[in-house]
C-alpha cells in the first residue's frame, strides 16, 4: 500500500496503534481521500484541545536534518523572541550544513507595544554575533496576527532562488502557525491546515506545500528543548506560565534582603543593589503568573508552608519539580541586564548588582544584555 501522511502533523498514517501519532480507524481510512487524511491525534488536538503523552526524543528532527543535508536549501530558522536562548539551537547550521539562513523572531505580539522593533533586531544581531552565527537577514513576526508577513515572504523569495525552503527550529516556537499564515495569506488556503498546539512535538514529519514558483516550503518537526517547565507541570499549570497576550511589565522597588517568587517555579534574591541597598527591577512574565515578594530571611520557610497555595503553580506534589539550584550574578558595570529563566520569563535591572536566581536545575538561568 502507498504510504499516506497526516495532513496536520506529517505522521505516517497507520491503523494499528491508537497511542501513536498517525492513527486512523479502518472506517476513516476507507472513507477519506488520502490527500485529506487527518490522524486521530490531530483531530483531538484541534477539536477537543486534547494533549497526547509524547515521547521526548529528537528522532523526527534528525530524519529531517538528513534530508536537508542532501539538498541546497534555504533555511528559515524560527526562534521564540520571548525565550531566545532557550529556543535558539545553535547547532542547526552545522547539522543542516547550510550557510543560507534567515532568522525569524516569532511571537512579537507578546512583547510590550512600546518596544521598538529596530531595537530588538539590533539586539538579535548582538546575540548572533556572540554565538558566532551569521544569517542572510533577520525579521520579527507574529504568526498569531500575521504581523510582518509581507516582509517575511519578500525575504524568502529574495533569498531562495529556485531552492526549497525549510521552516526549522525548536519545538513550540510557532513553525506550523507561521506556515499556516503563509498558506492562508499567499497560497489561497481557506483555513488552518497544520495542527498547532501548546504542547511540544506537535509536528511529527515533514509537510511540504508548493510555493507560487513550484519550489516547496516545508514545515518540520521541532527540536525538543528538555529545559522547558512543560516536562514537569500538568497542562493547567503550564498554561498559566505561558504568555498568551502582550506581557504587562511590572516594576518593583526592591531592597537588599528581599526576594521575589515567580509562582512556585523560580525565585530571585537581592543581595545588593545599584545604589547601595535599593534596586529597581522590571519583570516580564505571563500576566497569569503570580509574583510574590517576601523577605529573604523568610523565603525558605514560605516555600515550605505555601508551595502549592500562595506560591503556585505547581498546585500539587504530583507536579514534582526537580531539585532547585541557584546561580549568583555579580555584575559591576552600569549596563542594563536581563536575568532569564528559560521558558518562563525574565527580569531587567541595571548593574551594578549582586543577585541570586533560583530554579529547578533542569531550567536554564542566564544573563544577557537587556532586550528592552
Ligand atoms: N502569542 C503567540 N503565540 C504563538 C505565535 N505563534 C505560535 N504561537 C503559539 O505557540 C504554540 C506552538 O505553536 P506551533 O505552531 O504548534 O509550534 P511549532 O514550532 O510548530 O511546534 P512543534 O510542531 O511541536 O515543533 C501554540 O500554542 C501557538 O498558538 C505567535 O506569533 N504569538
Ligand atoms: Mg509544528
Short mmCIF file of C-alpha atoms and ligand atoms in Angstrom, two decimals:
data_model
loop_
_atom_site.label_atom_id
_atom_site.label_comp_id
_atom_site.label_asym_id
_atom_site.label_seq_id
_atom_site.Cartn_x
_atom_site.Cartn_y
_atom_site.Cartn_z
CA UNK A 1 0.00 0.00 0.00
CA UNK A 2 1.18 3.51 -0.82
CA UNK A 3 2.32 5.46 2.24
CA UNK A 4 -0.08 8.22 3.35
CA UNK A 5 0.88 11.05 5.68
CA UNK A 6 -1.33 13.05 8.05
CA UNK A 7 -2.17 16.47 6.64
CA UNK A 8 -1.98 18.09 10.06
CA UNK A 9 1.25 16.71 11.56
CA UNK A 10 3.04 14.80 8.79
CA UNK A 11 2.97 11.46 10.68
CA UNK A 12 2.77 8.25 8.65
CA UNK A 13 -0.89 7.16 8.64
CA UNK A 14 -1.40 3.78 10.36
CA UNK A 15 -4.34 1.74 11.64
CA UNK A 16 -2.51 -0.40 14.22
CA UNK A 17 -1.68 1.68 17.32
CA UNK A 18 -4.08 4.29 18.73
CA UNK A 19 -1.46 5.59 21.12
CA UNK A 20 0.86 6.71 18.34
CA UNK A 21 0.57 9.71 16.02
CA UNK A 22 -0.80 8.92 12.57
CA UNK A 23 -3.52 6.53 13.80
CA UNK A 24 -6.85 6.40 11.93
CA UNK A 25 -9.60 3.78 12.20
CA UNK A 26 -10.24 1.41 9.27
CA UNK A 27 -13.55 3.27 8.62
CA UNK A 28 -11.84 6.63 8.29
CA UNK A 29 -9.20 5.03 6.14
CA UNK A 30 -11.87 3.79 3.75
CA UNK A 31 -13.92 6.97 3.59
CA UNK A 32 -11.37 9.80 3.24
CA UNK A 33 -9.20 10.80 0.32
CA UNK A 34 -5.54 10.11 1.14
CA UNK A 35 -4.67 13.75 0.46
CA UNK A 36 -7.18 14.89 3.13
CA UNK A 37 -6.34 12.40 5.84
CA UNK A 38 -6.06 13.78 9.39
CA UNK A 39 -4.93 11.42 12.16
CA UNK A 40 -6.89 10.87 15.37
CA UNK A 41 -4.30 12.73 17.44
CA UNK A 42 -4.53 15.86 15.23
CA UNK A 43 -8.34 15.65 15.24
CA UNK A 44 -8.42 15.56 19.02
CA UNK A 45 -5.90 18.36 19.48
CA UNK A 46 -7.90 20.56 17.11
CA UNK A 47 -11.43 19.80 18.25
CA UNK A 48 -11.08 18.87 21.92
CA UNK A 49 -7.84 20.64 22.76
CA UNK A 50 -6.54 17.29 23.99
CA UNK A 51 -2.94 16.53 24.73
CA UNK A 52 -1.26 13.29 23.96
CA UNK A 53 1.54 11.89 26.05
CA UNK A 54 4.63 12.43 23.98
CA UNK A 55 7.98 10.78 23.88
CA UNK A 56 10.74 13.31 24.34
CA UNK A 57 13.09 12.50 21.53
CA UNK A 58 14.69 14.23 18.61
CA UNK A 59 14.46 11.32 16.17
CA UNK A 60 11.88 13.06 13.95
CA UNK A 61 14.10 16.10 13.72
CA UNK A 62 17.21 14.06 12.95
CA UNK A 63 15.44 12.48 9.96
CA UNK A 64 14.63 15.94 8.63
CA UNK A 65 18.22 17.04 9.03
CA UNK A 66 19.37 14.08 6.96
CA UNK A 67 17.07 15.20 4.14
CA UNK A 68 18.08 18.87 4.27
CA UNK A 69 21.76 17.94 4.27
CA UNK A 70 21.35 16.32 0.88
CA UNK A 71 20.00 19.40 -0.81
CA UNK A 72 20.91 23.05 -1.26
CA UNK A 73 18.02 24.71 0.57
CA UNK A 74 17.09 27.98 2.23
CA UNK A 75 16.72 27.53 5.99
CA UNK A 76 14.21 29.75 7.76
CA UNK A 77 15.14 29.38 11.41
CA UNK A 78 12.44 30.35 13.88
CA UNK A 79 13.13 31.46 17.44
CA UNK A 80 10.68 32.43 20.16
CA UNK A 81 11.56 36.04 20.83
CA UNK A 82 10.38 35.61 24.41
CA UNK A 83 12.89 32.80 25.04
CA UNK A 84 15.70 33.46 22.57
CA UNK A 85 18.49 31.38 24.15
CA UNK A 86 16.15 28.53 25.09
CA UNK A 87 14.89 28.23 21.52
CA UNK A 88 17.98 29.17 19.51
CA UNK A 89 19.50 25.70 18.82
CA UNK A 90 22.89 26.94 17.51
CA UNK A 91 23.71 23.51 16.07
CA UNK A 92 21.12 23.87 13.29
CA UNK A 93 23.64 25.39 10.91
CA UNK A 94 26.27 22.71 11.40
CA UNK A 95 23.65 19.97 11.31
CA UNK A 96 21.99 21.10 8.10
CA UNK A 97 25.29 22.09 6.53
CA UNK A 98 23.53 25.14 5.13
CA UNK A 99 25.03 28.61 5.17
CA UNK A 100 21.86 30.27 3.96
CA UNK A 101 19.73 31.03 6.98
CA UNK A 102 17.05 33.64 7.57
CA UNK A 103 16.37 34.23 11.26
CA UNK A 104 12.76 34.85 12.28
CA UNK A 105 11.92 36.02 15.80
CA UNK A 106 8.31 34.91 16.30
CA UNK A 107 5.67 35.87 18.91
CA UNK A 108 6.49 39.58 18.78
CA UNK A 109 2.89 40.23 19.86
CA UNK A 110 3.93 39.14 23.38
CA UNK A 111 6.40 41.99 23.80
CA UNK A 112 5.06 45.26 25.23
CA UNK A 113 3.79 47.53 22.42
CA UNK A 114 6.17 50.38 23.27
CA UNK A 115 9.19 48.21 22.44
CA UNK A 116 10.86 49.33 19.19
CA UNK A 117 11.29 46.52 16.64
CA UNK A 118 14.54 48.05 15.48
CA UNK A 119 15.95 47.75 18.97
CA UNK A 120 15.04 44.06 19.16
CA UNK A 121 16.57 43.41 15.71
CA UNK A 122 19.79 45.12 16.85
CA UNK A 123 19.73 43.07 20.00
CA UNK A 124 19.27 39.91 17.90
CA UNK A 125 22.32 40.89 15.87
CA UNK A 126 24.42 41.21 19.04
CA UNK A 127 23.17 37.81 20.24
CA UNK A 128 24.02 36.23 16.87
CA UNK A 129 27.48 37.77 16.91
CA UNK A 130 28.05 36.39 20.42
CA UNK A 131 27.12 32.92 19.11
CA UNK A 132 29.39 33.39 16.07
CA UNK A 133 26.32 32.83 13.89
CA UNK A 134 25.78 34.69 10.62
CA UNK A 135 22.44 34.98 8.83
CA UNK A 136 21.31 36.43 5.50
CA UNK A 137 18.65 38.53 7.20
CA UNK A 138 16.54 38.72 10.36
CA UNK A 139 12.95 39.73 10.94
CA UNK A 140 10.38 39.82 13.74
CA UNK A 141 6.89 38.44 13.09
CA UNK A 142 3.73 37.46 14.87
CA UNK A 143 2.26 34.26 13.48
CA UNK A 144 -0.76 34.89 15.66
CA UNK A 145 -1.70 38.17 13.97
CA UNK A 146 0.24 37.91 10.71
CA UNK A 147 2.41 40.96 11.51
CA UNK A 148 5.35 41.49 9.09
CA UNK A 149 4.38 38.53 6.90
CA UNK A 150 4.60 40.54 3.64
CA UNK A 151 8.19 41.41 4.57
CA UNK A 152 8.93 37.80 5.53
CA UNK A 153 7.63 36.47 2.20
CA UNK A 154 9.60 39.10 0.31
CA UNK A 155 12.73 37.97 2.13
CA UNK A 156 12.05 34.29 1.43
CA UNK A 157 11.54 34.90 -2.31
CA UNK A 158 14.58 37.19 -2.45
CA UNK A 159 16.98 34.65 -0.96
CA UNK A 160 15.66 31.29 -2.04
CA UNK A 161 16.26 31.50 -5.80
CA UNK A 162 14.89 28.22 -7.13
CA UNK A 163 15.56 26.35 -3.92
CA UNK A 164 13.16 24.72 -1.47
CA UNK A 165 12.53 26.36 1.89
CA UNK A 166 12.62 24.60 5.28
CA UNK A 167 10.99 26.18 8.34
CA UNK A 168 13.07 24.79 11.22
CA UNK A 169 13.64 25.41 14.93
CA UNK A 170 12.89 24.37 18.45
CA UNK A 171 9.55 22.76 19.28
CA UNK A 172 6.75 25.22 20.14
CA UNK A 173 8.33 28.31 18.58
CA UNK A 174 5.37 28.55 16.17
CA UNK A 175 6.69 26.98 12.94
CA UNK A 176 3.36 25.42 11.98
CA UNK A 177 1.45 28.59 12.83
CA UNK A 178 3.82 30.51 10.56
CA UNK A 179 3.30 28.06 7.68
CA UNK A 180 -0.48 28.23 8.22
CA UNK A 181 -0.31 32.02 7.87
CA UNK A 182 1.75 31.72 4.68
CA UNK A 183 -0.71 29.19 3.25
CA UNK A 184 -3.71 31.36 4.05
CA UNK A 185 -2.25 34.70 3.00
CA UNK A 186 -0.28 33.83 -0.10
CA UNK A 187 -1.29 30.39 -1.30
CA UNK A 188 -5.08 30.60 -1.15
CA UNK A 189 -5.77 28.02 1.55
CA UNK A 190 -9.05 28.89 3.26
CA UNK A 191 -8.31 27.53 6.75
CA UNK A 192 -5.52 26.39 9.05
CA UNK A 193 -4.15 23.17 7.60
CA UNK A 194 -1.37 22.33 10.03
CA UNK A 195 -2.03 21.28 13.60
CA UNK A 196 -0.81 23.80 16.18
CA UNK A 197 -0.73 23.23 19.94
CA UNK A 198 0.77 24.49 23.20
CA UNK A 199 2.45 21.12 23.75
CA UNK A 200 5.81 20.32 22.19
CA UNK A 201 6.30 17.76 19.42
CA UNK A 202 3.05 18.51 17.61
CA UNK A 203 4.51 18.18 14.13
CA UNK A 204 5.91 14.70 13.53
CA UNK A 205 7.06 14.65 9.90
CA UNK A 206 7.95 16.91 7.01
CA UNK A 207 4.95 18.54 5.37
CA UNK A 208 5.58 20.32 2.07
CA UNK A 209 3.47 22.79 0.09
CA UNK A 210 4.25 24.21 -3.37
CA UNK A 211 5.03 27.92 -3.50
CA UNK A 212 3.92 30.06 -6.45
CA UNK A 213 7.09 29.24 -8.41
CA UNK A 214 6.81 25.49 -7.85
CA UNK A 215 9.51 25.16 -5.19
CA UNK A 216 8.41 23.63 -1.90
CA UNK A 217 8.07 25.17 1.55
CA UNK A 218 8.32 22.58 4.36
CA UNK A 219 7.05 22.62 7.92
CA UNK A 220 9.30 20.39 10.04
CA UNK A 221 9.23 18.68 13.46
CA UNK A 222 10.80 20.81 16.20
CA UNK A 223 13.96 20.20 18.17
CA UNK A 224 12.98 19.23 21.71
CA UNK A 225 14.14 21.56 24.47
CA UNK A 226 14.27 19.42 27.62
CA UNK A 227 14.80 22.52 29.76
CA UNK A 228 11.19 23.61 29.48
CA UNK A 229 8.90 23.61 32.53
CA UNK A 230 6.30 21.78 30.46
CA UNK A 231 8.02 18.47 31.08
CA UNK A 232 7.31 18.77 34.83
CA UNK A 233 3.94 20.50 35.07
CA UNK A 234 0.38 19.44 34.33
CA UNK A 235 -1.25 21.19 31.42
CA UNK A 236 -3.44 23.59 33.51
CA UNK A 237 -0.34 24.70 35.44
CA UNK A 238 1.77 25.03 32.35
CA UNK A 239 -0.87 27.16 30.65
CA UNK A 240 -0.60 29.72 33.47
CA UNK A 241 3.12 30.08 32.77
CA UNK A 242 2.84 30.65 29.00
CA UNK A 243 2.10 34.22 27.95
CA UNK A 244 -0.82 34.41 25.55
CA UNK A 245 -1.26 38.16 25.36
CA UNK A 246 1.02 41.16 25.37
CA UNK A 247 3.08 40.98 28.54
CA UNK A 248 2.43 43.67 31.10
CA UNK A 249 5.78 44.52 32.70
CA UNK A 250 5.68 45.06 36.46
CA UNK A 251 8.05 47.44 38.25
CA UNK A 252 9.36 46.55 41.70
CA UNK A 253 11.48 48.68 44.04
CA UNK A 254 13.37 46.07 45.99
CA UNK A 255 15.82 46.29 48.86
CA UNK A 256 18.75 44.20 49.83
CA UNK A 257 17.42 41.17 51.67
CA UNK A 258 14.20 40.95 49.63
CA UNK A 259 13.05 38.06 47.46
CA UNK A 260 10.60 37.58 44.62
CA UNK A 261 8.88 34.25 43.96
CA UNK A 262 7.52 33.61 40.47
CA UNK A 263 4.67 31.25 41.33
CA UNK A 264 6.46 28.31 42.92
CA UNK A 265 8.66 27.96 39.86
CA UNK A 266 11.55 30.37 40.32
CA UNK A 267 12.97 32.81 42.84
CA UNK A 268 15.21 35.87 42.87
CA UNK A 269 17.09 37.24 45.91
CA UNK A 270 18.59 40.73 46.05
CA UNK A 271 21.98 40.51 47.74
CA UNK A 272 22.94 44.07 46.92
CA UNK A 273 21.67 46.75 44.55
CA UNK A 274 22.61 49.56 42.25
CA UNK A 275 22.76 52.43 44.75
CA UNK A 276 23.70 50.68 47.92
CA UNK A 277 20.71 48.71 49.03
CA UNK A 278 17.81 49.63 46.71
CA UNK A 279 17.15 48.23 43.25
CA UNK A 280 14.59 48.97 40.57
CA UNK A 281 13.57 45.87 38.70
CA UNK A 282 11.07 45.13 35.90
CA UNK A 283 9.52 41.67 35.47
CA UNK A 284 8.35 40.18 32.15
CA UNK A 285 6.29 37.05 32.79
CA UNK A 286 2.90 35.70 31.71
CA UNK A 287 0.26 38.00 33.20
CA UNK A 288 -1.33 34.90 34.76
CA UNK A 289 1.76 34.03 36.82
CA UNK A 290 1.59 35.21 40.40
CA UNK A 291 4.66 37.14 41.63
CA UNK A 292 5.13 37.29 45.39
CA UNK A 293 7.53 39.49 47.35
CA UNK A 294 8.94 38.47 50.72
CA UNK A 295 11.98 38.90 52.98
CA UNK A 296 14.85 36.62 52.03
CA UNK A 297 15.08 35.58 55.67
CA UNK A 298 11.55 34.14 55.47
CA UNK A 299 11.79 32.81 51.91
CA UNK A 300 12.69 29.19 52.67
CA UNK A 301 10.00 28.87 55.33
CA UNK A 302 7.41 30.42 52.99
CA UNK A 303 8.31 27.89 50.30
CA UNK A 304 7.89 25.02 52.79
CA UNK A 305 4.48 26.17 54.01
CA UNK A 306 2.96 27.94 50.98
CA UNK A 307 4.13 25.98 47.96
CA UNK A 308 1.01 24.84 46.01
CA UNK A 309 -1.12 27.68 47.51
CA UNK A 310 0.38 31.18 47.66
CA UNK A 311 3.35 30.01 45.61
CA UNK A 312 1.72 28.31 42.64
CA UNK A 313 1.83 26.80 40.08
CA UNK A 314 2.70 23.97 40.77
CA UNK A 315 -0.52 23.03 42.57
CA UNK A 316 0.32 19.61 43.99
CA UNK A 317 3.11 17.19 44.77
CA UNK A 318 2.21 15.31 41.61
CA UNK A 319 3.98 18.09 39.72
CA UNK A 320 7.35 17.08 41.06
CA UNK A 321 9.80 19.76 40.02
CA UNK A 322 13.41 18.65 40.16
CA UNK A 323 15.78 19.90 42.87
CA UNK A 324 16.39 23.68 42.84
CA UNK A 325 19.77 25.28 42.35
CA UNK A 326 20.82 28.91 42.36
CA UNK A 327 23.11 30.99 40.20
CA UNK A 328 24.73 34.09 41.64
CA UNK A 329 25.20 37.07 39.31
CA UNK A 330 27.54 39.81 40.44
CA UNK A 331 27.85 42.49 37.75
CA UNK A 332 29.87 45.65 38.28
CA UNK A 333 29.39 47.85 35.18
CA UNK A 334 26.41 50.19 34.69
CA UNK A 335 24.59 48.49 31.81
CA UNK A 336 21.06 47.08 31.90
CA UNK A 337 20.81 43.28 32.04
CA UNK A 338 18.11 40.62 31.85
CA UNK A 339 18.16 37.62 34.13
CA UNK A 340 16.33 34.95 32.16
CA UNK A 341 14.50 31.89 33.49
CA UNK A 342 14.38 29.90 30.27
CA UNK A 343 10.85 29.43 29.00
CA UNK A 344 9.28 31.27 31.95
CA UNK A 345 10.25 34.93 31.67
CA UNK A 346 12.89 37.45 32.66
CA UNK A 347 13.64 40.42 34.90
CA UNK A 348 15.51 43.55 33.84
CA UNK A 349 17.77 45.52 36.16
CA UNK A 350 20.69 47.90 35.93
CA UNK A 351 24.14 46.94 37.17
CA UNK A 352 25.94 47.10 39.50
CA UNK A 353 24.06 44.38 41.37
CA UNK A 354 24.53 41.09 43.11
CA UNK A 355 21.56 38.72 42.94
CA UNK A 356 20.79 35.04 43.26
CA UNK A 357 18.39 33.39 40.83
CA UNK A 358 16.86 30.02 41.73
CA UNK A 359 15.02 27.45 39.61
CA UNK A 360 14.82 23.66 39.22
CA UNK A 361 18.22 22.52 37.99
CA UNK A 362 16.91 21.49 34.57
CA UNK A 363 15.83 25.06 33.79
CA UNK A 364 18.37 27.34 32.17
CA UNK A 365 19.12 30.56 34.11
CA UNK A 366 21.31 33.06 32.32
CA UNK A 367 22.04 36.72 31.95
CA UNK A 368 22.17 38.81 28.78
CA UNK A 369 22.23 42.46 27.81
CA UNK A 370 18.71 43.81 28.29
CA UNK A 371 16.46 43.14 25.29
CA UNK A 372 14.11 46.07 26.07
N1 LIG B 1 1.27 34.71 21.16
C1 LIG B 1 1.70 33.98 20.12
N2 LIG B 1 1.61 32.63 20.19
C2 LIG B 1 2.05 31.93 19.12
C3 LIG B 1 2.59 32.54 17.96
N3 LIG B 1 2.97 31.58 17.10
C4 LIG B 1 2.68 30.41 17.69
N4 LIG B 1 2.12 30.60 18.90
C5 LIG B 1 1.67 29.57 19.86
O1 LIG B 1 2.79 28.74 20.17
C6 LIG B 1 2.37 27.40 20.35
C7 LIG B 1 3.19 26.48 19.43
O2 LIG B 1 2.85 26.74 18.07
P1 LIG B 1 3.16 25.66 16.92
O3 LIG B 1 2.93 26.33 15.61
O4 LIG B 1 2.42 24.39 17.20
O5 LIG B 1 4.71 25.44 17.18
P2 LIG B 1 5.74 24.50 16.37
O6 LIG B 1 7.02 25.23 16.33
O7 LIG B 1 5.14 24.09 15.09
O8 LIG B 1 5.87 23.26 17.38
P3 LIG B 1 6.25 21.71 17.04
O9 LIG B 1 5.36 21.23 15.93
O10 LIG B 1 5.97 20.99 18.34
O11 LIG B 1 7.70 21.67 16.67
C8 LIG B 1 0.87 27.38 20.06
O12 LIG B 1 0.20 27.45 21.30
C9 LIG B 1 0.66 28.62 19.24
O13 LIG B 1 -0.66 29.14 19.35
C10 LIG B 1 2.64 33.98 17.93
O14 LIG B 1 3.06 34.63 16.98
N5 LIG B 1 2.19 34.63 19.05
MG1 LIG B 2 4.61 22.24 14.37
#
